Coordinates of C-alpha atoms in Angstrom, one line a residue:
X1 CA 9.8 -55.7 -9.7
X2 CA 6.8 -56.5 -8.9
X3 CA 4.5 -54.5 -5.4
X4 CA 1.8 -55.7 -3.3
X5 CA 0.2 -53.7 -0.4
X6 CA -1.7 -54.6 2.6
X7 CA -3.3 -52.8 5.6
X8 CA -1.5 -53.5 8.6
X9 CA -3.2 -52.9 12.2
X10 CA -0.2 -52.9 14.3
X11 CA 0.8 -50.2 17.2
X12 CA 0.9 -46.6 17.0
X13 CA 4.1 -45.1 18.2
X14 CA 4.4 -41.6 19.8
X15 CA 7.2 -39.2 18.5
X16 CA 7.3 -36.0 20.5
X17 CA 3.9 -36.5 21.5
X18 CA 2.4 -37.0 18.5
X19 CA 0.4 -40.4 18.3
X20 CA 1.9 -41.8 14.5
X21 CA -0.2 -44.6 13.3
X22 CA 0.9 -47.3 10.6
X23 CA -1.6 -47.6 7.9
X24 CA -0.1 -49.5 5.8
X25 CA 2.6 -52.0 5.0
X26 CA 4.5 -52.3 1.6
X27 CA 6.1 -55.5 0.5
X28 CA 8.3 -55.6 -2.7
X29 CA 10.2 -58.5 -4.3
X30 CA 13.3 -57.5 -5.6
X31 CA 15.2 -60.9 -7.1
X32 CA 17.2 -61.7 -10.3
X33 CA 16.8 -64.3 -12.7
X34 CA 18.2 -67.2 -11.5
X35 CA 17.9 -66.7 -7.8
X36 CA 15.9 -69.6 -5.6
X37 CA 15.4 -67.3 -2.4
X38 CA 14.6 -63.5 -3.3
X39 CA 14.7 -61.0 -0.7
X40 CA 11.8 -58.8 0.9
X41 CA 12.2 -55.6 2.3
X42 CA 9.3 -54.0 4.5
X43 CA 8.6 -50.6 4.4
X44 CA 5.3 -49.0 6.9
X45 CA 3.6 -45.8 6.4
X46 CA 2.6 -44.1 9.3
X47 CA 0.6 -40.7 9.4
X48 CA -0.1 -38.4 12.0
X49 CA -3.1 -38.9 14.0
X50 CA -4.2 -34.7 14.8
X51 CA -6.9 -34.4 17.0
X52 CA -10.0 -32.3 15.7
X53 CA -9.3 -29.6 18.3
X54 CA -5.7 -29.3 17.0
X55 CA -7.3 -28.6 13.5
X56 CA -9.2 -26.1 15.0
X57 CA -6.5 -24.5 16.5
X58 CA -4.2 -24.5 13.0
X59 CA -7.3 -23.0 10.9
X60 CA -8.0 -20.3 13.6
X61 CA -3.7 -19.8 13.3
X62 CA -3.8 -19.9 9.8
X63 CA -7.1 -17.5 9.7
X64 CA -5.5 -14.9 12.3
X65 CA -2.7 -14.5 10.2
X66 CA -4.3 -14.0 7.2
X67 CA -6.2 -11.3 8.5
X68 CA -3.0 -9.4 10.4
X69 CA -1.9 -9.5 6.5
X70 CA -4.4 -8.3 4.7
X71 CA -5.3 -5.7 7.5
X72 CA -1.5 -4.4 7.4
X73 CA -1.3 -4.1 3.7
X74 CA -4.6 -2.2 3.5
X75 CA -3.7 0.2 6.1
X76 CA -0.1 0.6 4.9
X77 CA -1.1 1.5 1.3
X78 CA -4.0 3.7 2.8
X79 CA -1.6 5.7 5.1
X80 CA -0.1 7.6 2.5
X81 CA -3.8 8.0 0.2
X82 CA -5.0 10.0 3.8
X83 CA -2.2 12.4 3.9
X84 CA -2.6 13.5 0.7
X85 CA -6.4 13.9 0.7
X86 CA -6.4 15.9 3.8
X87 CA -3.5 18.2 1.8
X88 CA -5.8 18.2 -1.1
X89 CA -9.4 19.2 0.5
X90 CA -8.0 21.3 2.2
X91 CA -6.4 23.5 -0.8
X92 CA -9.5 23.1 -2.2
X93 CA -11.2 24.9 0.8
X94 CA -9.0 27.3 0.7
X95 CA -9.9 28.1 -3.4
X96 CA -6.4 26.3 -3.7
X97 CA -6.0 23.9 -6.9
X98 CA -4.1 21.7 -4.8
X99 CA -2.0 18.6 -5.2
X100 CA -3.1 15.5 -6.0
X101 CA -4.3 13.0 -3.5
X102 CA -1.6 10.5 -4.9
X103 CA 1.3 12.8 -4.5
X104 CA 2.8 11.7 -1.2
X105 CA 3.6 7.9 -2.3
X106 CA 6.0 9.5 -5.2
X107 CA 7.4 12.2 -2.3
X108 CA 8.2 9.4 -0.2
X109 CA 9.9 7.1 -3.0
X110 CA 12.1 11.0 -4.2
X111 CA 12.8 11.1 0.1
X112 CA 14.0 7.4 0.2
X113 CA 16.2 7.7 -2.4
X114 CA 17.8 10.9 -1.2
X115 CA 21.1 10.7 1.2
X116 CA 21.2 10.9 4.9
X117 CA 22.8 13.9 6.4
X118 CA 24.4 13.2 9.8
X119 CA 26.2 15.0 12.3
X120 CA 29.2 13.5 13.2
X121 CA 28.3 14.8 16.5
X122 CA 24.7 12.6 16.5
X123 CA 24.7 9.3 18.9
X124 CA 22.8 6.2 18.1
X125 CA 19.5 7.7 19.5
X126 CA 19.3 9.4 16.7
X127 CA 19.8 6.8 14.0
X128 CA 17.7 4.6 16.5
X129 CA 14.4 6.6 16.5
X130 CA 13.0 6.1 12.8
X131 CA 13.4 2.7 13.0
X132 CA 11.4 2.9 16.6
X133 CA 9.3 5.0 15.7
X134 CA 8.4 2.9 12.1
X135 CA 8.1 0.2 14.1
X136 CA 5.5 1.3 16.8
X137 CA 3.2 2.8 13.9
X138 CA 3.3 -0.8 12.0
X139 CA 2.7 -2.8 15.0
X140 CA -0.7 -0.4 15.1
X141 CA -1.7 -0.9 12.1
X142 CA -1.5 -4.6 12.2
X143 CA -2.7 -5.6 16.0
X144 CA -5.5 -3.5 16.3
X145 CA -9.0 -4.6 14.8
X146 CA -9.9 -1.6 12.6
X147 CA -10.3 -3.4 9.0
X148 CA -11.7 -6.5 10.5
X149 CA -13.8 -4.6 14.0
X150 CA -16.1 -8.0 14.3
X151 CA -12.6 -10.6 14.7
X152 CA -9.8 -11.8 12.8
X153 CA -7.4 -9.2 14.9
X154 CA -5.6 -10.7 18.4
X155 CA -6.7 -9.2 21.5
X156 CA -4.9 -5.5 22.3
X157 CA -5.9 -3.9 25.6
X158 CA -6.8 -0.3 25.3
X159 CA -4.3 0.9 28.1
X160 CA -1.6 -1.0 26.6
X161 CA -2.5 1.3 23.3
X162 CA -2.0 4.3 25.6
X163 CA 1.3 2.8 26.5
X164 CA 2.6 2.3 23.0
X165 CA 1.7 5.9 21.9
X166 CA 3.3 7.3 24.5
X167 CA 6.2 5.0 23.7
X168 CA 6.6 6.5 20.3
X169 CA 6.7 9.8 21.9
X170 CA 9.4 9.3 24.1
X171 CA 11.7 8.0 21.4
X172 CA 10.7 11.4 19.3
X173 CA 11.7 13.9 22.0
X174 CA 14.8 11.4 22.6
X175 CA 15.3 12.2 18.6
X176 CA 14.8 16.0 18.9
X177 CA 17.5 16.1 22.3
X178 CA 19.7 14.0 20.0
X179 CA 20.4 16.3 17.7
X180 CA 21.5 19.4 20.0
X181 CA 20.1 22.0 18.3
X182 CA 17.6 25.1 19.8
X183 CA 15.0 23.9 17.4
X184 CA 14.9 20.2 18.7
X185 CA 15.1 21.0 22.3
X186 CA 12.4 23.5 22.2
X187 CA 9.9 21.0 20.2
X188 CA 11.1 18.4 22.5
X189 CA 9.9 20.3 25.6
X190 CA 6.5 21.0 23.9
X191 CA 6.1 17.6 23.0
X192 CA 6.7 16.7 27.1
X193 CA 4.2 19.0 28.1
X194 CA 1.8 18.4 25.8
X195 CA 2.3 14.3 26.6
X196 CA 1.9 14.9 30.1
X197 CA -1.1 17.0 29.7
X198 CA -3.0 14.7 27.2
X199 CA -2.1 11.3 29.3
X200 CA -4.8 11.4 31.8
X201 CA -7.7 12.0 29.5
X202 CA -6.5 9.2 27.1
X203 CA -6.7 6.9 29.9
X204 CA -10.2 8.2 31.3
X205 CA -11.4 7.9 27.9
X206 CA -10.3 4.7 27.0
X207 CA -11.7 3.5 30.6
X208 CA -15.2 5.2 29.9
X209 CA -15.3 2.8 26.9
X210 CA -13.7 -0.5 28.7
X211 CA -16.6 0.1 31.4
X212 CA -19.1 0.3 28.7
X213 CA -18.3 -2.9 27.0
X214 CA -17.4 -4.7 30.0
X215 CA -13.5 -5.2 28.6
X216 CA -10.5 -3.3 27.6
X217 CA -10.0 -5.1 24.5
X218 CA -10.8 -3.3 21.4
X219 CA -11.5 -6.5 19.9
X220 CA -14.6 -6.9 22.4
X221 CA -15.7 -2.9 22.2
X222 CA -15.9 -3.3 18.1
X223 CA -17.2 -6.7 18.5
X224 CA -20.0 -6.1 20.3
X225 CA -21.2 -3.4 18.3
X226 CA -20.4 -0.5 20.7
X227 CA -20.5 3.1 18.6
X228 CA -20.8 6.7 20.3
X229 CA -25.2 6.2 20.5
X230 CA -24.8 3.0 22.6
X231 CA -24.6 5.0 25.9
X232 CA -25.1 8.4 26.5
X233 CA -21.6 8.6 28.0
X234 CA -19.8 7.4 24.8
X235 CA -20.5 10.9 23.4
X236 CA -18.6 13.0 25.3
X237 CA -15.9 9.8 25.3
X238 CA -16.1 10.2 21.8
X239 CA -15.7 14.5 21.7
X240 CA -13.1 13.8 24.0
X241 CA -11.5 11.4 22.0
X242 CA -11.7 13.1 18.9
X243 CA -9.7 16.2 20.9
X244 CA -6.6 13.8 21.6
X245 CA -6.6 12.8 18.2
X246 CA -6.0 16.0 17.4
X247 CA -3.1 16.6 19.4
X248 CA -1.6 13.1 18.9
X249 CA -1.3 13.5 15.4
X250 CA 0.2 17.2 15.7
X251 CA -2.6 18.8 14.0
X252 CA -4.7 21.9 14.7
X253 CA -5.5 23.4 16.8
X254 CA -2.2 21.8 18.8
X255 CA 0.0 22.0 16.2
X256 CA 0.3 23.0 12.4
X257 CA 2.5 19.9 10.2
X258 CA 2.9 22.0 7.7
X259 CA 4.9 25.1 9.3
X260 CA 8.6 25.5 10.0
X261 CA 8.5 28.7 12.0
X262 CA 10.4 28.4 14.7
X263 CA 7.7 30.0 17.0
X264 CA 4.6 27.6 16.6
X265 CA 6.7 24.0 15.8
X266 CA 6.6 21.0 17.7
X267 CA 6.5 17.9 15.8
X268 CA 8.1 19.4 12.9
X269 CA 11.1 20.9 15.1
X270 CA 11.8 17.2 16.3
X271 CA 12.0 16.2 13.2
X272 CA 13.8 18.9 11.6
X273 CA 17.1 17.7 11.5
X274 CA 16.4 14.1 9.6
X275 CA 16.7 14.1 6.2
X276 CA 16.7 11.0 3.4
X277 CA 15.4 8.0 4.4
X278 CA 14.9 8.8 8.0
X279 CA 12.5 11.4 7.2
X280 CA 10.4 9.6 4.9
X281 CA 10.4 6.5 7.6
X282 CA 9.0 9.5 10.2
X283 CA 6.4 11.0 7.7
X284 CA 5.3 7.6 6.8
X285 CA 5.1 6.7 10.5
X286 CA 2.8 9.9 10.8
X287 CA 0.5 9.1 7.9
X288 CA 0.3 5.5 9.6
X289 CA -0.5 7.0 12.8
X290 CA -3.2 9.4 11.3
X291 CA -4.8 6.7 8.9
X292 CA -5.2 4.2 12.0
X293 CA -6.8 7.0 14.5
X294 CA -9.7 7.8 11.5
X295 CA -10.1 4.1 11.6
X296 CA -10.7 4.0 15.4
X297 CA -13.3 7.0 15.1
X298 CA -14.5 5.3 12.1
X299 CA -15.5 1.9 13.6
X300 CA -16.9 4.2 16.7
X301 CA -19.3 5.8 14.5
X302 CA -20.3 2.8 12.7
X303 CA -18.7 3.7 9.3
X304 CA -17.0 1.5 6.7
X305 CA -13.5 1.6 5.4
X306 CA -13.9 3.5 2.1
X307 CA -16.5 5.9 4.1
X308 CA -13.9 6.8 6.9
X309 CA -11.0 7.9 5.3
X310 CA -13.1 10.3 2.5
X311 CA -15.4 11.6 5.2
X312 CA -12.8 12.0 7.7
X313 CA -10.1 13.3 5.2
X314 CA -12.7 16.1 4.6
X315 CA -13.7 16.6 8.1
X316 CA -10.5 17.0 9.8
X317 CA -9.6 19.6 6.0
X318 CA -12.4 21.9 7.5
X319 CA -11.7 21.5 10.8
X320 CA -8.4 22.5 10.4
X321 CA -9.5 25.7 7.3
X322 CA -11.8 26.9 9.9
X323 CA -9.8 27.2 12.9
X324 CA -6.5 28.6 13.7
X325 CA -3.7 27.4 15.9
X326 CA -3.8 27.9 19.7
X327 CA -1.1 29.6 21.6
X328 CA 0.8 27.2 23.2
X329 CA 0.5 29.0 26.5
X330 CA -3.0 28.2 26.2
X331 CA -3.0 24.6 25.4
X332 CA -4.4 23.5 28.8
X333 CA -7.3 25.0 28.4
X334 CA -7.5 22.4 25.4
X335 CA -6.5 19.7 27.4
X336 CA -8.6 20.7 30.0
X337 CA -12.0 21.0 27.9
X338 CA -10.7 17.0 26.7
X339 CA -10.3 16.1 30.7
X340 CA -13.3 17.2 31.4
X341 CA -15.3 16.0 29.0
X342 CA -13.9 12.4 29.7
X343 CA -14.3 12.6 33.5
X344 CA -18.0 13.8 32.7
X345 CA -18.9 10.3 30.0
X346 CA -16.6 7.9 33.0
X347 CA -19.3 9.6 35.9
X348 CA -22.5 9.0 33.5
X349 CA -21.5 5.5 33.2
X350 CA -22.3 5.2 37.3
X351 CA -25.3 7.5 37.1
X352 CA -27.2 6.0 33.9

């Protein structure tokens, strides 16, 4: 059998829109000995012809979701790292040996493989809410550009960030009602009230920053180089933020995660009723949550990955060994000192 090729010019044809054209034509003889007239069979090679702007397009594709992956695993092996260093500086304020940082990731493998223990009388709210609430902290940690501030990351509005934390709260409190106990209603109703009070100074702050970088995306704000020393108003933005960070992740002076007295819970009397797998998808969701707010405050500042999550593990471990927890009949005067230091950095952006 013997081949010979030739290039062939003919027309292009078009399959669902994309222009195919024939390169080139292979003719083989395939006859038997003793045969006058031998047969010829045609086969033509045609390859895609991709516009340059559609290559674009698939390495911008192809670049996008290589950063969502890296960014996702770095922030989800992180999450657990931050936990446990907070825990452990703050032993060691406290003359404490402490455990160590590393702790957490085998505590959440023992919680895993532990068994769920369910109320018959539990709906499928209940079972629902991990998942949800997993879910929300993942999406976080893989949409919003806090490993890669300058690009990589697709677009996420500020305000639609608002909406998603709240989200997450929502299904907690839906989790803590669930499980119709005294301890899950009552954190439930603090959670509400602290959610309605922190809501409006989330969204002032986030607008204070929009108006400074001209966009809502935080994308654009990291982009473009905006920290806390590019306005005047970005300061108080940024005490203000730092407040709700507070208060988001259940820490002090809004909360104490480490306490199960009935008299000062809130996030941990929502939670108090999961066990197994559920819990450790809820503290994991937590750490998550935490690791990606330092980020935020991070990239605000100006800092670098390694740099934000040792200096702010050790900042938030004094803050928290330096200060005790607030009465919760007095946590709108915290809100309120977070209000009003938003409204005060959105008027400076229309008097500077």
């Amino acid at each position: 059998m013997d081949y010979h090729t030739h290039s062939h010019r003919g027309s292009a044809i078009y399959l669902d829109g994309l222009r195919l054209c024939p390169i080139r034509t292979f003719h083989y003889r395939d006859g038997r000995a003793g045969e006058e007239n031998s047969k010829r069979k045609h086969s033509i090679l045609f390859v895609a012809d991709v516009p340059h702007s559609h290559l674009n397009h698939l390495g911008c594709f192809m670049s996008l979701t290589i950063a969502v992956f890296i960014q996702g695993i770095v922030v989800l092996a992180l999450a657990p790292l931050v936990t446990g260093l907070v825990r452990w500086f703050k032993a060691r304020l406290q003359g404490r040996h402490g455990a160590a940082p590393w702790l957490v990731y085998f505590t959440l493998l023992t919680t895993l493989k532990k068994e769920n223990v369910i109320s018959e009388s539990r709906s499928w709210v209940f079972r629902c809410v991990p998942f949800v609430v997993l879910g929300i902290a993942l999406f976080l940690s893989l949409t919003l550009p806090i490993v890669f501030p300058s690009g990589g990351i697709p677009q996420v509005d500020l305000f639609v960030l608002a909406g998603v934390l709240a989200l997450s709260s929502v299904f907690l409190v839906l989790g803590g009602l669930d499980a119709a106990t005294a301890f899950g209603g009552m954190g439930a109703s603090r959670e509400m009230t602290i959610a309605a009070l922190i809501e409006p100074t989330t969204l002032i702050t986030f607008a204070t920053f929009a108006s400074v970088a001209g966009s809502s995306s935080l994308q654009d704000i990291f982009g473009n180089g905006i920290t806390v020393i590019s306005h005047p108003a970005l300061l108080l933005s940024f005490v203000a933020l730092v407040l709700i960070v507070l208060a988001e992740n259940a820490r002090y002076p809004v909360d104490n995660p480490a306490t199960h007295l009935e008299l000062t819970m809130v996030h941990e009397a929502m939670v108090l009723e999961y066990s197994g797998p559920y819990l450790a998808m809820l503290e994991y969701a937590s750490s998550i949550k935490l690791t990606v707010f330092l980020l935020i405050l991070g990239n605000l500042v100006g800092a670098g990955l390694l740099t934000t999550v040792v200096i702010g593990s050790f900042a938030l471990a004094l803050f928290e060994s330096t200060i005790a927890k607030m009465r919760f009949f007095r946590m709108q005067e915290y809100m309120s000192i977070a209000f009003f230091l938003a409204l005060a950095g959105l008027i400076l952006i229309f008097i500077i």
